[in-house]
PDB file of C-alpha atoms in Angstrom:
ATOM      1  CA  MET A   1      -0.234 -14.858  12.031  1.00 94.00           C
ATOM      2  CA  LYS A   2       1.777 -13.425   9.168  1.00 97.00           C
ATOM      3  CA  TRP A   3       1.587  -9.756   8.389  1.00 98.00           C
ATOM      4  CA  ALA A   4       2.609  -7.651   5.405  1.00 98.00           C
ATOM      5  CA  ALA A   5       3.919  -4.206   6.282  1.00 97.00           C
ATOM      6  CA  MET A   6       4.158  -1.508   3.631  1.00 97.00           C
ATOM      7  CA  LEU A   7       6.176   1.614   4.311  1.00 95.00           C
ATOM      8  CA  ARG A   8       5.231   4.899   2.687  1.00 91.00           C
ATOM      9  CA  GLY A   9       7.677   6.629   0.348  1.00 82.00           C
ATOM     10  CA  ILE A  10      10.661   4.315   0.711  1.00 80.00           C
ATOM     11  CA  ASN A  11      13.520   4.424  -1.802  1.00 71.00           C
ATOM     12  CA  LEU A  12      12.149   7.546  -3.428  1.00 67.00           C
ATOM     13  CA  GLY A  13      14.645  10.386  -3.641  1.00 68.00           C
ATOM     14  CA  LYS A  14      16.618  10.710  -0.424  1.00 72.00           C
ATOM     15  CA  ARG A  15      14.376   8.344   1.560  1.00 72.00           C
ATOM     16  CA  GLN A  16      16.601   5.303   1.141  1.00 80.00           C
ATOM     17  CA  LEU A  17      16.306   2.108   3.186  1.00 88.00           C
ATOM     18  CA  LYS A  18      18.070  -1.068   2.197  1.00 89.00           C
ATOM     19  CA  SER A  19      16.070  -4.285   2.419  1.00 92.00           C
ATOM     20  CA  ALA A  20      18.699  -5.726   4.783  1.00 93.00           C
ATOM     21  CA  GLU A  21      18.230  -2.765   7.150  1.00 93.00           C
ATOM     22  CA  LEU A  22      14.456  -3.170   7.097  1.00 94.00           C
ATOM     23  CA  LYS A  23      14.768  -6.892   7.764  1.00 96.00           C
ATOM     24  CA  ALA A  24      17.187  -6.286  10.655  1.00 96.00           C
ATOM     25  CA  VAL A  25      14.830  -3.777  12.295  1.00 96.00           C
ATOM     26  CA  VAL A  26      11.865  -6.149  12.080  1.00 97.00           C
ATOM     27  CA  GLU A  27      13.908  -9.095  13.367  1.00 97.00           C
ATOM     28  CA  GLY A  28      15.232  -6.867  16.152  1.00 96.00           C
ATOM     29  CA  MET A  29      11.650  -6.369  17.287  1.00 97.00           C
ATOM     30  CA  GLY A  30      11.445 -10.112  17.915  1.00 96.00           C
ATOM     31  CA  PHE A  31       9.348 -11.004  14.882  1.00 97.00           C
ATOM     32  CA  THR A  32      10.131 -14.191  12.969  1.00 97.00           C
ATOM     33  CA  GLU A  33      10.005 -15.455   9.384  1.00 97.00           C
ATOM     34  CA  VAL A  34      10.980 -11.965   8.191  1.00 97.00           C
ATOM     35  CA  LYS A  35      11.200 -11.536   4.436  1.00 97.00           C
ATOM     36  CA  THR A  36      11.442  -8.343   2.409  1.00 96.00           C
ATOM     37  CA  ILE A  37       9.530  -8.067  -0.863  1.00 95.00           C
ATOM     38  CA  LEU A  38      11.121  -5.920  -3.588  1.00 90.00           C
ATOM     39  CA  ALA A  39      13.131  -2.856  -2.593  1.00 83.00           C
ATOM     40  CA  SER A  40      10.232  -0.504  -1.987  1.00 83.00           C
ATOM     41  CA  GLY A  41       9.552  -0.869   1.719  1.00 91.00           C
ATOM     42  CA  ASN A  42       7.624  -4.133   1.930  1.00 95.00           C
ATOM     43  CA  VAL A  43       8.246  -6.733   4.617  1.00 97.00           C
ATOM     44  CA  VAL A  44       6.392  -9.862   5.691  1.00 98.00           C
ATOM     45  CA  PHE A  45       6.773 -11.349   9.160  1.00 98.00           C
ATOM     46  CA  GLU A  46       5.194 -13.585  11.782  1.00 97.00           C
ATOM     47  CA  ALA A  47       3.766 -11.619  14.716  1.00 95.00           C
ATOM     48  CA  GLY A  48       1.093 -13.838  16.230  1.00 85.00           C
ATOM     49  CA  ASP A  49      -2.134 -12.156  17.209  1.00 87.00           C
ATOM     50  CA  ALA A  50      -0.726  -8.642  17.412  1.00 92.00           C
ATOM     51  CA  LYS A  51      -3.105  -5.750  16.849  1.00 95.00           C
ATOM     52  CA  PRO A  52      -2.541  -3.984  13.506  1.00 96.00           C
ATOM     53  CA  GLU A  53      -2.563  -0.506  15.063  1.00 96.00           C
ATOM     54  CA  ALA A  54       0.148  -1.561  17.526  1.00 97.00           C
ATOM     55  CA  LEU A  55       2.232  -3.128  14.755  1.00 98.00           C
ATOM     56  CA  GLU A  56       2.032   0.035  12.653  1.00 97.00           C
ATOM     57  CA  ARG A  57       2.951   2.262  15.596  1.00 97.00           C
ATOM     58  CA  ASP A  58       5.765   0.013  16.860  1.00 97.00           C
ATOM     59  CA  LEU A  59       7.286  -0.559  13.406  1.00 97.00           C
ATOM     60  CA  HIS A  60       7.267   3.185  12.748  1.00 96.00           C
ATOM     61  CA  ALA A  61       9.007   3.868  16.076  1.00 97.00           C
ATOM     62  CA  ALA A  62      11.579   1.087  15.620  1.00 97.00           C
ATOM     63  CA  LEU A  63      12.455   2.230  12.093  1.00 94.00           C
ATOM     64  CA  GLU A  64      12.872   5.816  13.205  1.00 95.00           C
ATOM     65  CA  LYS A  65      15.028   4.798  16.168  1.00 96.00           C
ATOM     66  CA  ALA A  66      17.239   2.433  14.148  1.00 94.00           C
ATOM     67  CA  THR A  67      17.576   4.417  10.923  1.00 91.00           C
ATOM     68  CA  GLY A  68      16.310   7.945  11.570  1.00 90.00           C
ATOM     69  CA  LEU A  69      13.749   7.398   8.821  1.00 90.00           C
ATOM     70  CA  LYS A  70      10.178   8.490   9.532  1.00 90.00           C
ATOM     71  CA  SER A  71       7.727   6.495   7.456  1.00 91.00           C
ATOM     72  CA  ASP A  72       4.058   5.707   7.871  1.00 93.00           C
ATOM     73  CA  VAL A  73       3.513   1.965   8.055  1.00 96.00           C
ATOM     74  CA  TYR A  74       0.419   0.084   6.887  1.00 97.00           C
ATOM     75  CA  VAL A  75      -0.087  -3.575   7.808  1.00 98.00           C
ATOM     76  CA  ARG A  76      -2.430  -6.196   6.423  1.00 98.00           C
ATOM     77  CA  ASN A  77      -2.780  -9.890   7.198  1.00 97.00           C
ATOM     78  CA  ARG A  78      -3.610 -12.748   4.868  1.00 97.00           C
ATOM     79  CA  ALA A  79      -7.374 -12.397   5.274  1.00 97.00           C
ATOM     80  CA  ASP A  80      -7.182  -8.661   4.536  1.00 97.00           C
ATOM     81  CA  LEU A  81      -5.197  -9.244   1.348  1.00 98.00           C
ATOM     82  CA  GLU A  82      -7.378 -12.160   0.213  1.00 98.00           C
ATOM     83  CA  GLN A  83     -10.494  -9.998   0.607  1.00 98.00           C
ATOM     84  CA  LEU A  84      -8.828  -7.160  -1.254  1.00 97.00           C
ATOM     85  CA  VAL A  85      -7.830  -9.393  -4.168  1.00 98.00           C
ATOM     86  CA  ALA A  86     -11.312 -10.957  -4.331  1.00 98.00           C
ATOM     87  CA  ALA A  87     -12.956  -7.520  -4.346  1.00 98.00           C
ATOM     88  CA  ASN A  88     -10.783  -6.066  -7.140  1.00 98.00           C
ATOM     89  CA  PRO A  89     -13.134  -3.886  -9.230  1.00 98.00           C
ATOM     90  CA  PHE A  90     -10.743  -4.021 -12.211  1.00 98.00           C
ATOM     91  CA  PRO A  91     -10.100  -7.739 -12.886  1.00 98.00           C
ATOM     92  CA  LYS A  92      -9.558  -7.302 -16.632  1.00 98.00           C
ATOM     93  CA  GLU A  93      -7.054  -4.490 -16.081  1.00 97.00           C
ATOM     94  CA  ALA A  94      -5.299  -6.503 -13.369  1.00 98.00           C
ATOM     95  CA  GLU A  95      -4.785  -9.331 -15.824  1.00 97.00           C
ATOM     96  CA  GLU A  96      -3.851  -7.233 -18.867  1.00 97.00           C
ATOM     97  CA  ARG A  97      -1.685  -4.532 -17.259  1.00 97.00           C
ATOM     98  CA  PRO A  98      -1.155  -5.239 -13.551  1.00 98.00           C
ATOM     99  CA  SER A  99       1.575  -2.645 -13.090  1.00 97.00           C
ATOM    100  CA  PHE A 100      -0.924   0.080 -14.072  1.00 97.00           C
ATOM    101  CA  LEU A 101      -3.467  -0.893 -11.395  1.00 98.00           C
ATOM    102  CA  VAL A 102      -2.602   0.666  -8.034  1.00 97.00           C
ATOM    103  CA  VAL A 103      -4.080  -0.058  -4.636  1.00 97.00           C
ATOM    104  CA  SER A 104      -3.695   2.735  -2.089  1.00 95.00           C
ATOM    105  CA  PHE A 105      -3.713   1.390   1.455  1.00 96.00           C
ATOM    106  CA  HIS A 106      -5.317   3.637   4.087  1.00 95.00           C
ATOM    107  CA  ARG A 107      -5.976   3.439   7.822  1.00 92.00           C
ATOM    108  CA  GLU A 108      -9.614   4.378   7.243  1.00 91.00           C
ATOM    109  CA  SER A 109     -11.805   4.379   4.177  1.00 89.00           C
ATOM    110  CA  PRO A 110     -11.116   7.357   1.914  1.00 89.00           C
ATOM    111  CA  ASP A 111     -13.755  10.083   1.812  1.00 87.00           C
ATOM    112  CA  ARG A 112     -16.169   8.730  -0.787  1.00 88.00           C
ATOM    113  CA  ALA A 113     -17.844  12.106  -1.378  1.00 89.00           C
ATOM    114  CA  ALA A 114     -14.492  13.788  -1.974  1.00 88.00           C
ATOM    115  CA  ILE A 115     -13.354  11.045  -4.375  1.00 89.00           C
ATOM    116  CA  ASP A 116     -16.674  11.259  -6.246  1.00 88.00           C
ATOM    117  CA  LYS A 117     -16.385  15.057  -6.451  1.00 88.00           C
ATOM    118  CA  LEU A 118     -12.858  14.798  -7.839  1.00 90.00           C
ATOM    119  CA  ALA A 119     -13.918  12.122 -10.345  1.00 86.00           C
ATOM    120  CA  GLU A 120     -16.738  14.385 -11.603  1.00 86.00           C
ATOM    121  CA  SER A 121     -14.400  17.328 -12.216  1.00 87.00           C
ATOM    122  CA  TYR A 122     -11.442  15.333 -13.527  1.00 90.00           C
ATOM    123  CA  ASP A 123     -11.427  14.501 -17.239  1.00 89.00           C
ATOM    124  CA  GLY A 124      -8.509  12.041 -17.422  1.00 92.00           C
ATOM    125  CA  PRO A 125      -8.784   8.361 -18.349  1.00 95.00           C
ATOM    126  CA  GLU A 126      -8.065   7.064 -14.828  1.00 95.00           C
ATOM    127  CA  ARG A 127     -10.795   5.420 -12.787  1.00 94.00           C
ATOM    128  CA  MET A 128     -11.002   5.167  -8.996  1.00 94.00           C
ATOM    129  CA  VAL A 129     -13.056   2.808  -6.846  1.00 95.00           C
ATOM    130  CA  ILE A 130     -13.100   2.636  -3.055  1.00 94.00           C
ATOM    131  CA  VAL A 131     -13.302  -0.876  -1.624  1.00 95.00           C
ATOM    132  CA  GLY A 132     -13.404  -0.905   2.155  1.00 94.00           C
ATOM    133  CA  ARG A 133     -10.505   1.232   3.328  1.00 93.00           C
ATOM    134  CA  GLU A 134      -8.516   0.915   0.084  1.00 96.00           C
ATOM    135  CA  LEU A 135      -8.626   2.936  -3.113  1.00 95.00           C
ATOM    136  CA  PHE A 136      -8.155   1.084  -6.397  1.00 97.00           C
ATOM    137  CA  THR A 137      -6.948   3.304  -9.237  1.00 96.00           C
ATOM    138  CA  ASP A 138      -6.664   2.218 -12.843  1.00 97.00           C
ATOM    139  CA  PHE A 139      -3.952   4.207 -14.641  1.00 97.00           C
ATOM    140  CA  PRO A 140      -4.458   3.152 -18.294  1.00 96.00           C
ATOM    141  CA  ASP A 141      -1.527   5.306 -19.468  1.00 94.00           C
ATOM    142  CA  GLY A 142       0.635   4.713 -16.383  1.00 93.00           C
ATOM    143  CA  GLN A 143       1.270   6.879 -13.353  1.00 91.00           C
ATOM    144  CA  GLY A 144       4.197   8.807 -14.806  1.00 88.00           C
ATOM    145  CA  ARG A 145       2.080  10.807 -17.239  1.00 85.00           C
ATOM    146  CA  SER A 146      -1.050  10.936 -15.115  1.00 92.00           C
ATOM    147  CA  ASN A 147      -2.537  14.245 -14.055  1.00 92.00           C
ATOM    148  CA  LEU A 148      -4.632  12.453 -11.447  1.00 92.00           C
ATOM    149  CA  ILE A 149      -1.856  12.262  -8.867  1.00 86.00           C
ATOM    150  CA  PRO A 150      -1.379  16.054  -8.705  1.00 86.00           C
ATOM    151  CA  ALA A 151      -5.175  16.445  -8.665  1.00 87.00           C
ATOM    152  CA  LEU A 152      -5.377  14.058  -5.695  1.00 83.00           C
ATOM    153  CA  GLN A 153      -2.643  15.993  -3.900  1.00 79.00           C
ATOM    154  CA  LYS A 154      -4.316  19.326  -4.600  1.00 79.00           C
ATOM    155  CA  ALA A 155      -7.606  17.944  -3.285  1.00 76.00           C
ATOM    156  CA  LYS A 156      -5.675  16.642  -0.235  1.00 71.00           C
ATOM    157  CA  LEU A 157      -6.831  13.111  -0.987  1.00 67.00           C
ATOM    158  CA  ALA A 158      -3.383  11.587  -1.466  1.00 57.00           C
ATOM    159  CA  HIS A 159      -2.082  11.844   2.110  1.00 64.00           C
ATOM    160  CA  GLY A 160      -2.257   9.136   4.732  1.00 86.00           C
ATOM    161  CA  ASN A 161      -1.761   6.173   2.403  1.00 91.00           C
ATOM    162  CA  THR A 162       0.761   4.151   0.491  1.00 93.00           C
ATOM    163  CA  GLY A 163       0.260   2.657  -2.949  1.00 93.00           C
ATOM    164  CA  ARG A 164       1.292  -0.677  -4.428  1.00 96.00           C
ATOM    165  CA  ASN A 165       0.720  -1.915  -7.959  1.00 97.00           C
ATOM    166  CA  TRP A 166      -1.205  -5.117  -8.533  1.00 98.00           C
ATOM    167  CA  ASN A 167       1.928  -7.192  -9.100  1.00 97.00           C
ATOM    168  CA  THR A 168       3.212  -6.194  -5.659  1.00 97.00           C
ATOM    169  CA  VAL A 169      -0.158  -6.811  -4.008  1.00 98.00           C
ATOM    170  CA  LEU A 170      -0.120 -10.368  -5.370  1.00 98.00           C
ATOM    171  CA  LYS A 171       3.487 -10.894  -4.206  1.00 98.00           C
ATOM    172  CA  LEU A 172       2.539  -9.732  -0.715  1.00 98.00           C
ATOM    173  CA  LEU A 173      -0.441 -12.080  -0.645  1.00 98.00           C
ATOM    174  CA  ALA A 174       1.730 -14.995  -1.762  1.00 97.00           C
ATOM    175  CA  ALA A 175       4.320 -14.166   0.909  1.00 97.00           C
ATOM    176  CA  VAL A 176       1.792 -14.070   3.789  1.00 97.00           C
ATOM    177  CA  SER A 177       0.241 -17.286   2.464  1.00 96.00           C
ATOM    178  CA  ASP A 178       3.491 -19.319   2.648  1.00 87.00           C
TER     179      ASP A 178
END
């Protein structure tokens, strides 16, 4: 089975990891068909019927040992990504401005009550929808000018996840489908 692994906070500020280093770590773990996607901490690999929790834990440990970099790792297989794409609550936005639609990958479903409470008190144009354990966020004006991200951090809703824009989600799906 092919898996997509997404590392949190890679190549932001001082948290640099070259794609070649990431690939070498994953290959060094004995995984095959390793391919990095973009330069933002995405890697696809063949790992058989491994358990996702074990993959996340082992990839984190191997990366820290090999590079000194501590990064949360989130893995999804083809079925996970296909379901996510099919359940997209913002299909029009995904088609018209895919780089402004962000999927935040979590280990568990975000706190729906907390997200709803934030959405009620927040007056920006962004919209958030929880689908399973992922949070879809439509940033109509882009993330750079958004006040939602600081609001999420203040509400302590932005920890324990990593985000990818829709373009990257589709690239990951294509890579695990090869």
